[in-house]
PDB file of C-alpha atoms in Angstrom:
ATOM      1  CA  MET A 232      -5.188  47.421  76.245  1.00  0.00           C
ATOM      2  CA  GLY A 233      -5.977  46.896  80.138  1.00  0.00           C
ATOM      3  CA  SER A 234      -2.676  45.163  80.345  1.00  0.00           C
ATOM      4  CA  ASN A 235      -0.546  48.247  79.931  1.00  0.00           C
ATOM      5  CA  LYS A 236      -1.886  49.922  82.714  1.00  0.00           C
ATOM      6  CA  GLN A 237      -0.554  50.584  86.526  1.00  0.00           C
ATOM      7  CA  LEU A 238      -1.343  47.551  89.124  1.00  0.00           C
ATOM      8  CA  LEU A 239      -2.341  48.672  92.545  1.00  0.00           C
ATOM      9  CA  LEU A 240      -2.432  46.745  95.625  1.00  0.00           C
ATOM     10  CA  VAL A 241      -5.494  47.254  97.363  1.00  0.00           C
ATOM     11  CA  HIS A 242      -5.649  46.082 101.260  1.00  0.00           C
ATOM     12  CA  ALA A 243      -7.674  47.167 104.316  1.00  0.00           C
ATOM     13  CA  SER A 244      -5.139  49.433 105.941  1.00  0.00           C
ATOM     14  CA  MET A 245      -4.043  51.209 102.629  1.00  0.00           C
ATOM     15  CA  GLU A 246      -3.957  55.150 102.822  1.00  0.00           C
ATOM     16  CA  ASP A 247      -6.358  57.363 100.729  1.00  0.00           C
ATOM     17  CA  ILE A 248      -4.931  58.071  97.070  1.00  0.00           C
ATOM     18  CA  SER A 249      -5.424  60.096  94.185  1.00  0.00           C
ATOM     19  CA  LEU A 250      -5.634  58.824  90.761  1.00  0.00           C
ATOM     20  CA  SER A 251      -5.058  60.847  87.198  1.00  0.00           C
ATOM     21  CA  GLU A 252      -5.741  57.885  85.074  1.00  0.00           C
ATOM     22  CA  SER A 253      -7.412  54.389  85.245  1.00  0.00           C
ATOM     23  CA  VAL A 254      -5.755  51.277  86.796  1.00  0.00           C
ATOM     24  CA  ASN A 255      -5.575  47.688  87.310  1.00  0.00           C
ATOM     25  CA  ILE A 256      -6.566  46.606  90.850  1.00  0.00           C
ATOM     26  CA  MET A 257      -5.383  43.434  92.854  1.00  0.00           C
ATOM     27  CA  LEU A 258      -7.403  42.583  95.518  1.00  0.00           C
ATOM     28  CA  THR A 259      -5.815  40.932  98.920  1.00  0.00           C
ATOM     29  CA  PRO A 260      -7.769  38.215 100.773  1.00  0.00           C
ATOM     30  CA  GLN A 261      -9.308  40.463 102.966  1.00  0.00           C
ATOM     31  CA  PHE A 262     -12.029  40.978 100.264  1.00  0.00           C
ATOM     32  CA  TYR A 263     -12.842  37.648  98.807  1.00  0.00           C
ATOM     33  CA  THR A 264     -13.354  34.061 100.080  1.00  0.00           C
ATOM     34  CA  LEU A 265     -11.236  31.325  98.803  1.00  0.00           C
ATOM     35  CA  LYS A 266     -12.301  27.525  98.403  1.00  0.00           C
ATOM     36  CA  LYS A 267     -10.194  24.706  96.454  1.00  0.00           C
ATOM     37  CA  GLU A 268     -11.540  21.688  95.317  1.00  0.00           C
ATOM     38  CA  ALA A 269     -10.485  18.988  93.292  1.00  0.00           C
ATOM     39  CA  LEU A 270     -13.557  18.246  91.025  1.00  0.00           C
ATOM     40  CA  PRO A 271     -14.557  15.776  88.729  1.00  0.00           C
ATOM     41  CA  VAL A 272     -15.354  18.280  85.996  1.00  0.00           C
ATOM     42  CA  LYS A 273     -13.328  19.195  82.998  1.00  0.00           C
ATOM     43  CA  TYR A 274     -14.716  22.512  81.579  1.00  0.00           C
ATOM     44  CA  LEU A 275     -14.542  26.017  83.169  1.00  0.00           C
ATOM     45  CA  TYR A 276     -18.357  26.546  82.509  1.00  0.00           C
ATOM     46  CA  GLN A 277     -19.147  23.367  84.824  1.00  0.00           C
ATOM     47  CA  ALA A 278     -17.169  24.496  87.197  1.00  0.00           C
ATOM     48  CA  LYS A 279     -18.815  28.069  87.458  1.00  0.00           C
ATOM     49  CA  ARG A 280     -22.377  26.443  87.698  1.00  0.00           C
ATOM     50  CA  ILE A 281     -21.688  24.853  91.381  1.00  0.00           C
ATOM     51  CA  ALA A 282     -19.586  27.665  92.590  1.00  0.00           C
ATOM     52  CA  PRO A 283     -22.592  29.086  94.778  1.00  0.00           C
ATOM     53  CA  SER A 284     -22.994  25.959  96.359  1.00  0.00           C
ATOM     54  CA  LEU A 285     -19.415  25.505  97.604  1.00  0.00           C
ATOM     55  CA  PHE A 286     -19.910  28.552  99.918  1.00  0.00           C
ATOM     56  CA  ASP A 287     -23.204  27.348 101.682  1.00  0.00           C
ATOM     57  CA  GLY A 288     -22.572  28.669 105.259  1.00  0.00           C
ATOM     58  CA  LEU A 289     -19.371  30.637 104.360  1.00  0.00           C
ATOM     59  CA  LEU A 290     -20.562  34.044 103.260  1.00  0.00           C
ATOM     60  CA  GLU A 291     -22.438  36.550 104.847  1.00  0.00           C
ATOM     61  CA  ALA A 292     -26.306  36.173 105.033  1.00  0.00           C
ATOM     62  CA  GLY A 293     -28.361  38.936 102.558  1.00  0.00           C
ATOM     63  CA  ARG A 294     -25.276  40.041 100.452  1.00  0.00           C
ATOM     64  CA  SER A 295     -25.261  39.152  96.880  1.00  0.00           C
ATOM     65  CA  TYR A 296     -21.847  37.673  95.687  1.00  0.00           C
ATOM     66  CA  GLU A 297     -20.171  37.253  92.403  1.00  0.00           C
ATOM     67  CA  TYR A 298     -17.679  34.063  91.474  1.00  0.00           C
ATOM     68  CA  PHE A 299     -14.394  33.979  89.816  1.00  0.00           C
ATOM     69  CA  VAL A 300     -13.220  30.496  89.142  1.00  0.00           C
ATOM     70  CA  PHE A 301      -9.789  29.094  87.482  1.00  0.00           C
ATOM     71  CA  LYS A 302      -7.805  25.735  87.497  1.00  0.00           C
ATOM     72  CA  GLU A 303      -4.564  25.765  89.483  1.00  0.00           C
ATOM     73  CA  ASP A 304      -2.577  22.640  89.045  1.00  0.00           C
ATOM     74  CA  GLU A 305      -5.349  19.769  89.674  1.00  0.00           C
ATOM     75  CA  ASN A 306      -7.491  21.839  91.881  1.00  0.00           C
ATOM     76  CA  TRP A 307     -10.454  24.264  90.774  1.00  0.00           C
ATOM     77  CA  VAL A 308      -9.819  27.689  92.539  1.00  0.00           C
ATOM     78  CA  PHE A 309     -12.882  29.322  93.650  1.00  0.00           C
ATOM     79  CA  ILE A 310     -13.435  33.027  94.436  1.00  0.00           C
ATOM     80  CA  ALA A 311     -16.589  34.794  95.835  1.00  0.00           C
ATOM     81  CA  TYR A 312     -16.486  38.587  96.160  1.00  0.00           C
ATOM     82  CA  ASP A 313     -19.033  41.011  97.043  1.00  0.00           C
ATOM     83  CA  GLU A 314     -19.010  43.870  94.158  1.00  0.00           C
ATOM     84  CA  GLU A 315     -21.313  46.160  96.404  1.00  0.00           C
ATOM     85  CA  LYS A 316     -18.494  46.032  99.613  1.00  0.00           C
ATOM     86  CA  ILE A 317     -15.544  46.243  97.161  1.00  0.00           C
ATOM     87  CA  SER A 318     -16.967  49.384  94.992  1.00  0.00           C
ATOM     88  CA  ALA A 319     -17.607  50.874  98.666  1.00  0.00           C
ATOM     89  CA  PHE A 320     -14.381  50.596 100.041  1.00  0.00           C
ATOM     90  CA  LEU A 321     -12.677  51.712  96.869  1.00  0.00           C
ATOM     91  CA  LEU A 322     -14.578  55.140  96.930  1.00  0.00           C
ATOM     92  CA  SER A 323     -13.701  55.484 100.236  1.00  0.00           C
ATOM     93  CA  LYS A 324     -10.034  55.467  99.241  1.00  0.00           C
ATOM     94  CA  GLY A 325     -10.708  58.001  96.593  1.00  0.00           C
ATOM     95  CA  ILE A 326     -10.583  55.313  93.904  1.00  0.00           C
ATOM     96  CA  LYS A 327     -13.512  56.217  91.310  1.00  0.00           C
ATOM     97  CA  LEU A 328     -14.960  52.972  89.879  1.00  0.00           C
ATOM     98  CA  GLU A 329     -14.495  54.510  86.275  1.00  0.00           C
ATOM     99  CA  GLN A 330     -10.765  54.560  87.321  1.00  0.00           C
ATOM    100  CA  VAL A 331     -11.008  50.813  87.855  1.00  0.00           C
ATOM    101  CA  SER A 332      -9.851  48.723  84.459  1.00  0.00           C
ATOM    102  CA  LYS A 333      -9.287  45.217  85.674  1.00  0.00           C
ATOM    103  CA  LEU A 334      -9.774  43.592  88.898  1.00  0.00           C
ATOM    104  CA  PHE A 335      -7.349  40.818  90.016  1.00  0.00           C
ATOM    105  CA  PHE A 336      -7.081  38.536  93.041  1.00  0.00           C
ATOM    106  CA  ALA A 337      -3.893  37.924  94.792  1.00  0.00           C
ATOM    107  CA  GLN A 338      -4.592  34.194  94.633  1.00  0.00           C
ATOM    108  CA  GLN A 339      -4.202  34.156  91.102  1.00  0.00           C
ATOM    109  CA  SER A 340      -0.406  34.795  91.452  1.00  0.00           C
ATOM    110  CA  PRO A 341       0.866  32.738  94.641  1.00  0.00           C
ATOM    111  CA  SER A 342       4.337  32.181  93.071  1.00  0.00           C
ATOM    112  CA  SER A 343       4.619  36.188  93.052  1.00  0.00           C
ATOM    113  CA  PHE A 344       4.127  36.440  96.729  1.00  0.00           C
ATOM    114  CA  ILE A 345       6.882  33.542  97.994  1.00  0.00           C
ATOM    115  CA  ASP A 346       8.745  36.662  99.208  1.00  0.00           C
ATOM    116  CA  PRO A 347       6.396  38.708 101.361  1.00  0.00           C
ATOM    117  CA  VAL A 348       4.639  42.043 100.633  1.00  0.00           C
ATOM    118  CA  PHE A 349       4.113  44.401 103.353  1.00  0.00           C
ATOM    119  CA  LEU A 350       0.707  45.880 103.875  1.00  0.00           C
ATOM    120  CA  GLY A 351       1.110  49.162 105.824  1.00  0.00           C
ATOM    121  CA  THR A 352       3.047  48.577 109.274  1.00  0.00           C
ATOM    122  CA  LYS A 353       1.471  45.504 110.552  1.00  0.00           C
ATOM    123  CA  GLU A 354       0.559  43.228 108.209  1.00  0.00           C
ATOM    124  CA  ALA A 355       2.268  41.084 104.929  1.00  0.00           C
ATOM    125  CA  LEU A 356       1.068  39.254 102.336  1.00  0.00           C
ATOM    126  CA  VAL A 357       2.727  35.965 101.472  1.00  0.00           C
ATOM    127  CA  THR A 358       1.858  32.810  99.887  1.00  0.00           C
ATOM    128  CA  LEU A 359       1.762  29.472 102.275  1.00  0.00           C
ATOM    129  CA  ASP A 360       0.891  26.166 101.182  1.00  0.00           C
ATOM    130  CA  ASP A 361       0.218  27.326  97.410  1.00  0.00           C
ATOM    131  CA  THR A 362      -2.399  29.820  99.202  1.00  0.00           C
ATOM    132  CA  VAL A 363      -2.088  33.804  99.109  1.00  0.00           C
ATOM    133  CA  VAL A 364      -3.032  34.936 102.775  1.00  0.00           C
ATOM    134  CA  VAL A 365      -2.123  37.880 104.990  1.00  0.00           C
ATOM    135  CA  VAL A 366      -0.157  37.079 108.212  1.00  0.00           C
ATOM    136  CA  PRO A 367       1.195  39.987 110.934  1.00  0.00           C
ATOM    137  CA  GLN A 368       4.461  41.046 110.231  1.00  0.00           C
ATOM    138  CA  ALA A 369       5.608  40.292 113.426  1.00  0.00           C
ATOM    139  CA  ALA A 370       5.300  36.504 112.575  1.00  0.00           C
ATOM    140  CA  LEU A 371       7.854  37.054 109.956  1.00  0.00           C
ATOM    141  CA  ARG A 372      11.886  36.729 110.751  1.00  0.00           C
ATOM    142  CA  GLU A 373      13.238  40.301 111.830  1.00  0.00           C
ATOM    143  CA  GLU A 374      15.367  40.637 109.002  1.00  0.00           C
ATOM    144  CA  THR A 375      12.638  39.904 106.504  1.00  0.00           C
ATOM    145  CA  LYS A 376      12.034  42.701 103.982  1.00  0.00           C
ATOM    146  CA  SER A 377       9.232  43.649 101.925  1.00  0.00           C
ATOM    147  CA  PHE A 378       9.246  42.437  98.173  1.00  0.00           C
ATOM    148  CA  LEU A 379       8.567  45.063  95.848  1.00  0.00           C
ATOM    149  CA  PHE A 380       4.970  45.077  94.139  1.00  0.00           C
ATOM    150  CA  ASN A 381       4.928  46.042  90.536  1.00  0.00           C
ATOM    151  CA  ASP A 382       2.881  45.242  87.408  1.00  0.00           C
ATOM    152  CA  ARG A 383       4.706  41.828  86.878  1.00  0.00           C
ATOM    153  CA  PHE A 384       2.170  40.442  89.586  1.00  0.00           C
ATOM    154  CA  ALA A 385      -0.396  41.011  87.353  1.00  0.00           C
ATOM    155  CA  PRO A 386      -2.180  37.671  86.000  1.00  0.00           C
ATOM    156  CA  LYS A 387      -3.491  37.265  82.440  1.00  0.00           C
ATOM    157  CA  THR A 388      -7.099  37.352  83.160  1.00  0.00           C
ATOM    158  CA  GLY A 389      -9.324  39.669  85.661  1.00  0.00           C
ATOM    159  CA  VAL A 390     -12.878  40.576  86.215  1.00  0.00           C
ATOM    160  CA  THR A 391     -14.600  44.192  85.628  1.00  0.00           C
ATOM    161  CA  LEU A 392     -16.543  45.549  88.438  1.00  0.00           C
ATOM    162  CA  GLN A 393     -20.265  46.771  87.304  1.00  0.00           C
ATOM    163  CA  GLY A 394     -20.144  50.482  86.941  1.00  0.00           C
ATOM    164  CA  ALA A 395     -16.425  50.354  86.427  1.00  0.00           C
ATOM    165  CA  TYR A 396     -15.862  52.505  83.158  1.00  0.00           C
ATOM    166  CA  GLY A 397     -14.106  49.273  81.184  1.00  0.00           C
ATOM    167  CA  SER A 398     -11.047  47.541  80.402  1.00  0.00           C
ATOM    168  CA  LEU A 399     -10.348  48.753  77.083  1.00  0.00           C
ATOM    169  CA  LEU A 400     -10.034  52.510  76.964  1.00  0.00           C
ATOM    170  CA  SER A 401      -8.942  55.054  79.396  1.00  0.00           C
ATOM    171  CA  MET A 402     -11.274  58.297  79.914  1.00  0.00           C
ATOM    172  CA  LYS A 403      -8.885  59.972  77.483  1.00  0.00           C
ATOM    173  CA  GLN A 404      -9.054  57.242  74.928  1.00  0.00           C
ATOM    174  CA  ALA A 405     -12.534  57.082  75.297  1.00  0.00           C
ATOM    175  CA  ILE A 406     -13.076  60.932  74.346  1.00  0.00           C
ATOM    176  CA  ALA A 407     -10.983  60.644  71.532  1.00  0.00           C
ATOM    177  CA  VAL A 408     -12.751  57.753  70.153  1.00  0.00           C
ATOM    178  CA  ALA A 409     -16.065  59.759  70.748  1.00  0.00           C
ATOM    179  CA  ALA A 410     -14.766  62.632  68.729  1.00  0.00           C
ATOM    180  CA  VAL A 411     -13.554  60.322  65.691  1.00  0.00           C
ATOM    181  CA  PHE A 412     -17.331  58.847  65.786  1.00  0.00           C
ATOM    182  CA  THR A 413     -18.615  61.989  66.055  1.00  0.00           C
ATOM    183  CA  LEU A 414     -16.611  63.272  62.914  1.00  0.00           C
ATOM    184  CA  PHE A 415     -17.923  60.208  61.232  1.00  0.00           C
ATOM    185  CA  ALA A 416     -21.688  60.918  61.975  1.00  0.00           C
ATOM    186  CA  GLY A 417     -21.165  64.571  60.341  1.00  0.00           C
ATOM    187  CA  MET A 418     -19.238  62.847  57.080  1.00  0.00           C
ATOM    188  CA  PHE A 419     -22.383  60.461  57.000  1.00  0.00           C
ATOM    189  CA  PHE A 420     -24.845  63.536  57.638  1.00  0.00           C
ATOM    190  CA  VAL A 421     -23.219  65.618  54.772  1.00  0.00           C
ATOM    191  CA  GLU A 422     -22.970  62.611  52.380  1.00  0.00           C
ATOM    192  CA  GLY A 423     -26.755  61.621  53.096  1.00  0.00           C
ATOM    193  CA  TRP A 424     -27.794  65.317  52.444  1.00  0.00           C
ATOM    194  CA  ARG A 425     -26.093  65.456  49.228  1.00  0.00           C
ATOM    195  CA  TYR A 426     -27.369  61.887  48.095  1.00  0.00           C
ATOM    196  CA  GLY A 427     -30.836  63.139  48.893  1.00  0.00           C
ATOM    197  CA  HIS A 428     -30.214  66.605  46.873  1.00  0.00           C
ATOM    198  CA  ASP A 429     -28.606  64.146  43.791  1.00  0.00           C
ATOM    199  CA  SER A 430     -31.771  62.109  44.258  1.00  0.00           C
ATOM    200  CA  LYS A 431     -34.264  64.913  43.722  1.00  0.00           C
ATOM    201  CA  ALA A 432     -31.972  66.300  41.015  1.00  0.00           C
ATOM    202  CA  GLY A 433     -32.072  62.731  39.584  1.00  0.00           C
ATOM    203  CA  GLU A 434     -36.141  62.755  39.803  1.00  0.00           C
ATOM    204  CA  GLU A 435     -36.305  66.193  37.990  1.00  0.00           C
ATOM    205  CA  GLU A 436     -34.183  65.374  35.302  1.00  0.00           C
ATOM    206  CA  MET A 437     -36.287  62.311  34.611  1.00  0.00           C
ATOM    207  CA  GLN A 438     -39.617  64.330  34.676  1.00  0.00           C
ATOM    208  CA  ARG A 439     -37.906  66.681  32.128  1.00  0.00           C
ATOM    209  CA  LEU A 440     -37.039  63.266  29.871  1.00  0.00           C
ATOM    210  CA  LEU A 441     -40.700  61.817  30.003  1.00  0.00           C
ATOM    211  CA  GLU A 442     -42.325  65.492  29.189  1.00  0.00           C
ATOM    212  CA  ALA A 443     -39.739  65.494  26.209  1.00  0.00           C
ATOM    213  CA  TYR A 444     -40.434  61.894  24.742  1.00  0.00           C
ATOM    214  CA  PRO A 445     -44.379  61.026  26.047  1.00  0.00           C
ATOM    215  CA  SER A 446     -44.006  57.618  24.821  1.00  0.00           C
ATOM    216  CA  LEU A 447     -41.695  56.817  27.391  1.00  0.00           C
ATOM    217  CA  GLN A 448     -44.551  57.446  30.075  1.00  0.00           C
ATOM    218  CA  SER A 449     -45.988  54.252  29.401  1.00  0.00           C
ATOM    219  CA  LYS A 450     -44.425  51.808  31.871  1.00  0.00           C
ATOM    220  CA  MET A 451     -45.230  49.112  29.076  1.00  0.00           C
ATOM    221  CA  GLN A 452     -43.182  51.063  26.778  1.00  0.00           C
ATOM    222  CA  ARG A 453     -40.257  51.407  28.957  1.00  0.00           C
ATOM    223  CA  GLU A 454     -40.307  47.959  29.872  1.00  0.00           C
ATOM    224  CA  ASN A 455     -40.365  46.517  26.330  1.00  0.00           C
ATOM    225  CA  ILE A 456     -37.518  49.020  25.790  1.00  0.00           C
ATOM    226  CA  ALA A 457     -35.568  47.757  28.681  1.00  0.00           C
ATOM    227  CA  THR A 458     -36.080  44.301  27.570  1.00  0.00           C
ATOM    228  CA  LYS A 459     -34.788  44.672  24.026  1.00  0.00           C
ATOM    229  CA  TYR A 460     -31.651  46.363  25.478  1.00  0.00           C
ATOM    230  CA  LYS A 461     -31.026  43.994  27.921  1.00  0.00           C
ATOM    231  CA  THR A 462     -31.230  41.082  25.103  1.00  0.00           C
ATOM    232  CA  ILE A 463     -28.706  43.005  22.845  1.00  0.00           C
ATOM    233  CA  ASP A 464     -26.460  43.283  26.003  1.00  0.00           C
ATOM    234  CA  VAL A 465     -26.574  39.733  27.041  1.00  0.00           C
ATOM    235  CA  ALA A 466     -25.714  38.812  23.022  1.00  0.00           C
ATOM    236  CA  GLU A 467     -23.141  41.377  23.029  1.00  0.00           C
ATOM    237  CA  ARG A 468     -21.426  39.842  26.187  1.00  0.00           C
ATOM    238  CA  LYS A 469     -21.457  36.518  24.969  1.00  0.00           C
ATOM    239  CA  LYS A 470     -19.683  37.701  21.867  1.00  0.00           C
ATOM    240  CA  ARG A 471     -16.968  39.076  24.173  1.00  0.00           C
ATOM    241  CA  GLU A 472     -16.688  36.239  26.219  1.00  0.00           C
ATOM    242  CA  VAL A 473     -15.874  33.842  23.135  1.00  0.00           C
ATOM    243  CA  VAL A 474     -13.511  36.212  21.611  1.00  0.00           C
ATOM    244  CA  LYS A 475     -11.884  36.170  25.159  1.00  0.00           C
ATOM    245  CA  SER A 476     -11.750  32.547  25.213  1.00  0.00           C
ATOM    246  CA  LEU A 477     -10.534  31.920  21.773  1.00  0.00           C
ATOM    247  CA  ALA A 478      -7.672  34.745  22.387  1.00  0.00           C
ATOM    248  CA  GLY A 479      -6.717  32.460  25.410  1.00  0.00           C
ATOM    249  CA  MET A 480      -6.062  29.278  23.166  1.00  0.00           C
ATOM    250  CA  ILE A 481      -3.560  31.078  21.122  1.00  0.00           C
ATOM    251  CA  PHE A 482       0.162  29.977  22.605  1.00  0.00           C
ATOM    252  CA  LYS A 483       3.349  28.992  21.017  1.00  0.00           C
ATOM    253  CA  GLY A 484       2.753  26.735  17.812  1.00  0.00           C
ATOM    254  CA  VAL A 485      -0.528  27.985  17.347  1.00  0.00           C
ATOM    255  CA  THR A 486      -1.662  30.878  14.626  1.00  0.00           C
ATOM    256  CA  PHE A 487      -5.321  32.236  14.377  1.00  0.00           C
ATOM    257  CA  THR A 488      -5.910  32.086  10.664  1.00  0.00           C
ATOM    258  CA  SER A 489      -9.473  32.890  10.365  1.00  0.00           C
ATOM    259  CA  PHE A 490     -12.862  33.706  12.459  1.00  0.00           C
ATOM    260  CA  SER A 491     -16.584  34.088  11.418  1.00  0.00           C
ATOM    261  CA  LEU A 492     -19.029  35.181  13.875  1.00  0.00           C
ATOM    262  CA  ASN A 493     -22.894  36.041  13.933  1.00  0.00           C
ATOM    263  CA  ASP A 494     -25.952  36.304  16.069  1.00  0.00           C
ATOM    264  CA  LYS A 495     -26.237  32.384  16.238  1.00  0.00           C
ATOM    265  CA  GLY A 496     -22.775  31.039  16.576  1.00  0.00           C
ATOM    266  CA  PHE A 497     -19.002  31.712  15.792  1.00  0.00           C
ATOM    267  CA  LYS A 498     -16.263  29.577  13.472  1.00  0.00           C
ATOM    268  CA  ALA A 499     -12.531  29.460  14.273  1.00  0.00           C
ATOM    269  CA  GLN A 500      -9.642  28.262  12.566  1.00  0.00           C
ATOM    270  CA  PHE A 501      -5.916  27.650  13.914  1.00  0.00           C
ATOM    271  CA  SER A 502      -2.957  26.565  12.550  1.00  0.00           C
ATOM    272  CA  CYS A 503      -0.956  24.170  14.656  1.00  0.00           C
ATOM    273  CA  SER A 504       3.076  23.416  14.422  1.00  0.00           C
ATOM    274  CA  ASP A 505       2.957  19.786  15.160  1.00  0.00           C
ATOM    275  CA  ALA A 506      -0.166  17.222  16.418  1.00  0.00           C
ATOM    276  CA  LYS A 507       1.058  17.621  19.988  1.00  0.00           C
ATOM    277  CA  VAL A 508       0.117  21.219  19.963  1.00  0.00           C
ATOM    278  CA  ALA A 509      -3.086  20.594  17.961  1.00  0.00           C
ATOM    279  CA  LYS A 510      -3.931  17.681  20.600  1.00  0.00           C
ATOM    280  CA  ARG A 511      -3.603  20.480  23.305  1.00  0.00           C
ATOM    281  CA  LEU A 512      -5.439  23.366  21.643  1.00  0.00           C
ATOM    282  CA  LYS A 513      -8.362  20.536  21.232  1.00  0.00           C
ATOM    283  CA  GLU A 514      -8.469  19.789  24.819  1.00  0.00           C
ATOM    284  CA  LEU A 515      -8.447  23.655  25.711  1.00  0.00           C
ATOM    285  CA  ALA A 516     -11.615  24.336  23.502  1.00  0.00           C
ATOM    286  CA  LYS A 517     -13.199  21.164  25.251  1.00  0.00           C
ATOM    287  CA  LYS A 518     -12.898  22.789  28.530  1.00  0.00           C
ATOM    288  CA  GLU A 519     -15.151  25.825  27.019  1.00  0.00           C
ATOM    289  CA  LYS A 520     -17.335  23.244  25.870  1.00  0.00           C
ATOM    290  CA  PHE A 521     -16.536  24.198  22.163  1.00  0.00           C
ATOM    291  CA  ARG A 522     -16.777  21.919  19.315  1.00  0.00           C
ATOM    292  CA  THR A 523     -13.770  21.144  17.317  1.00  0.00           C
ATOM    293  CA  SER A 524     -12.968  19.266  14.111  1.00  0.00           C
ATOM    294  CA  LYS A 525     -10.022  18.573  11.475  1.00  0.00           C
ATOM    295  CA  GLY A 526      -9.336  21.693   9.589  1.00  0.00           C
ATOM    296  CA  ALA A 527      -7.735  21.989   5.739  1.00  0.00           C
ATOM    297  CA  GLY A 528      -4.181  21.109   6.903  1.00  0.00           C
ATOM    298  CA  ASN A 529      -2.689  18.229   8.813  1.00  0.00           C
ATOM    299  CA  ASN A 530      -2.346  20.026  11.994  1.00  0.00           C
ATOM    300  CA  ASP A 531      -5.278  22.652  11.643  1.00  0.00           C
ATOM    301  CA  VAL A 532      -8.024  22.660  14.136  1.00  0.00           C
ATOM    302  CA  GLN A 533     -11.484  24.308  13.505  1.00  0.00           C
ATOM    303  CA  ILE A 534     -13.159  25.170  16.403  1.00  0.00           C
ATOM    304  CA  GLU A 535     -17.090  26.197  16.714  1.00  0.00           C
ATOM    305  CA  GLY A 536     -19.912  27.282  18.970  1.00  0.00           C
ATOM    306  CA  THR A 537     -23.312  28.627  19.661  1.00  0.00           C
ATOM    307  CA  LEU A 538     -24.259  31.950  21.418  1.00  0.00           C
TER     308      LEU A 538
END
């Protein structure tokens, strides 16, 4: 959701501004230190590990720096930036940290600065030798005009400032989401209260049943009854499964002629129109692990099984 936000170019000579919603920010080289190195590393995490060592002696002592790394053609690009200084500058210009969605660096979009972008009245941002730099406007040709900076300059990836509100939701969206979660919390509370009430009512009903049937107060007696009905339920389930399996064996050319079932097993008779149909029926019975035998007629099939 951060990709659809306005992109703001932040530079040292910018004027104070007032924002009504969160924005993405692109920093000029005035706010970071850049190094490019052709290193024998393949993965991003490997490049990030060595980033601090590449800036030894280049950064202000006693400061805390973060590092942003990406691949540019054959080179690894390393950007060192001071979050504390950047945050302080943004606040001095009227930009609250919670209004910053994503933070980008001008070096991420060198092709966008082929034509210069003016910074105030004295400086310009332009790409020289594939590096985005700040130059005096006086160094440019007199007829040079500033290229329009807009959201098309935004790269695909960026960073989030510590203390910033975040890149996914604006303040209004966050309030709306919070309201939805509050509603869900209320629903869960009501449902929990109803569940507790129903549970209490169930306990009272159980107590009345125990008083009406004293034999059920014995745990052993209840377990015996439960075991008995569980056995009956298992047997009945097996019977239903057998009937369902046999019903699936009735297709064109097959007639179901007789069936017998008891607690130990079953026996079913099928009449088939020809030997080919009878063979297919036997194959289906074999898949169900039933026994088959020849029936009274030439193409009759008898199927048996145990429960």
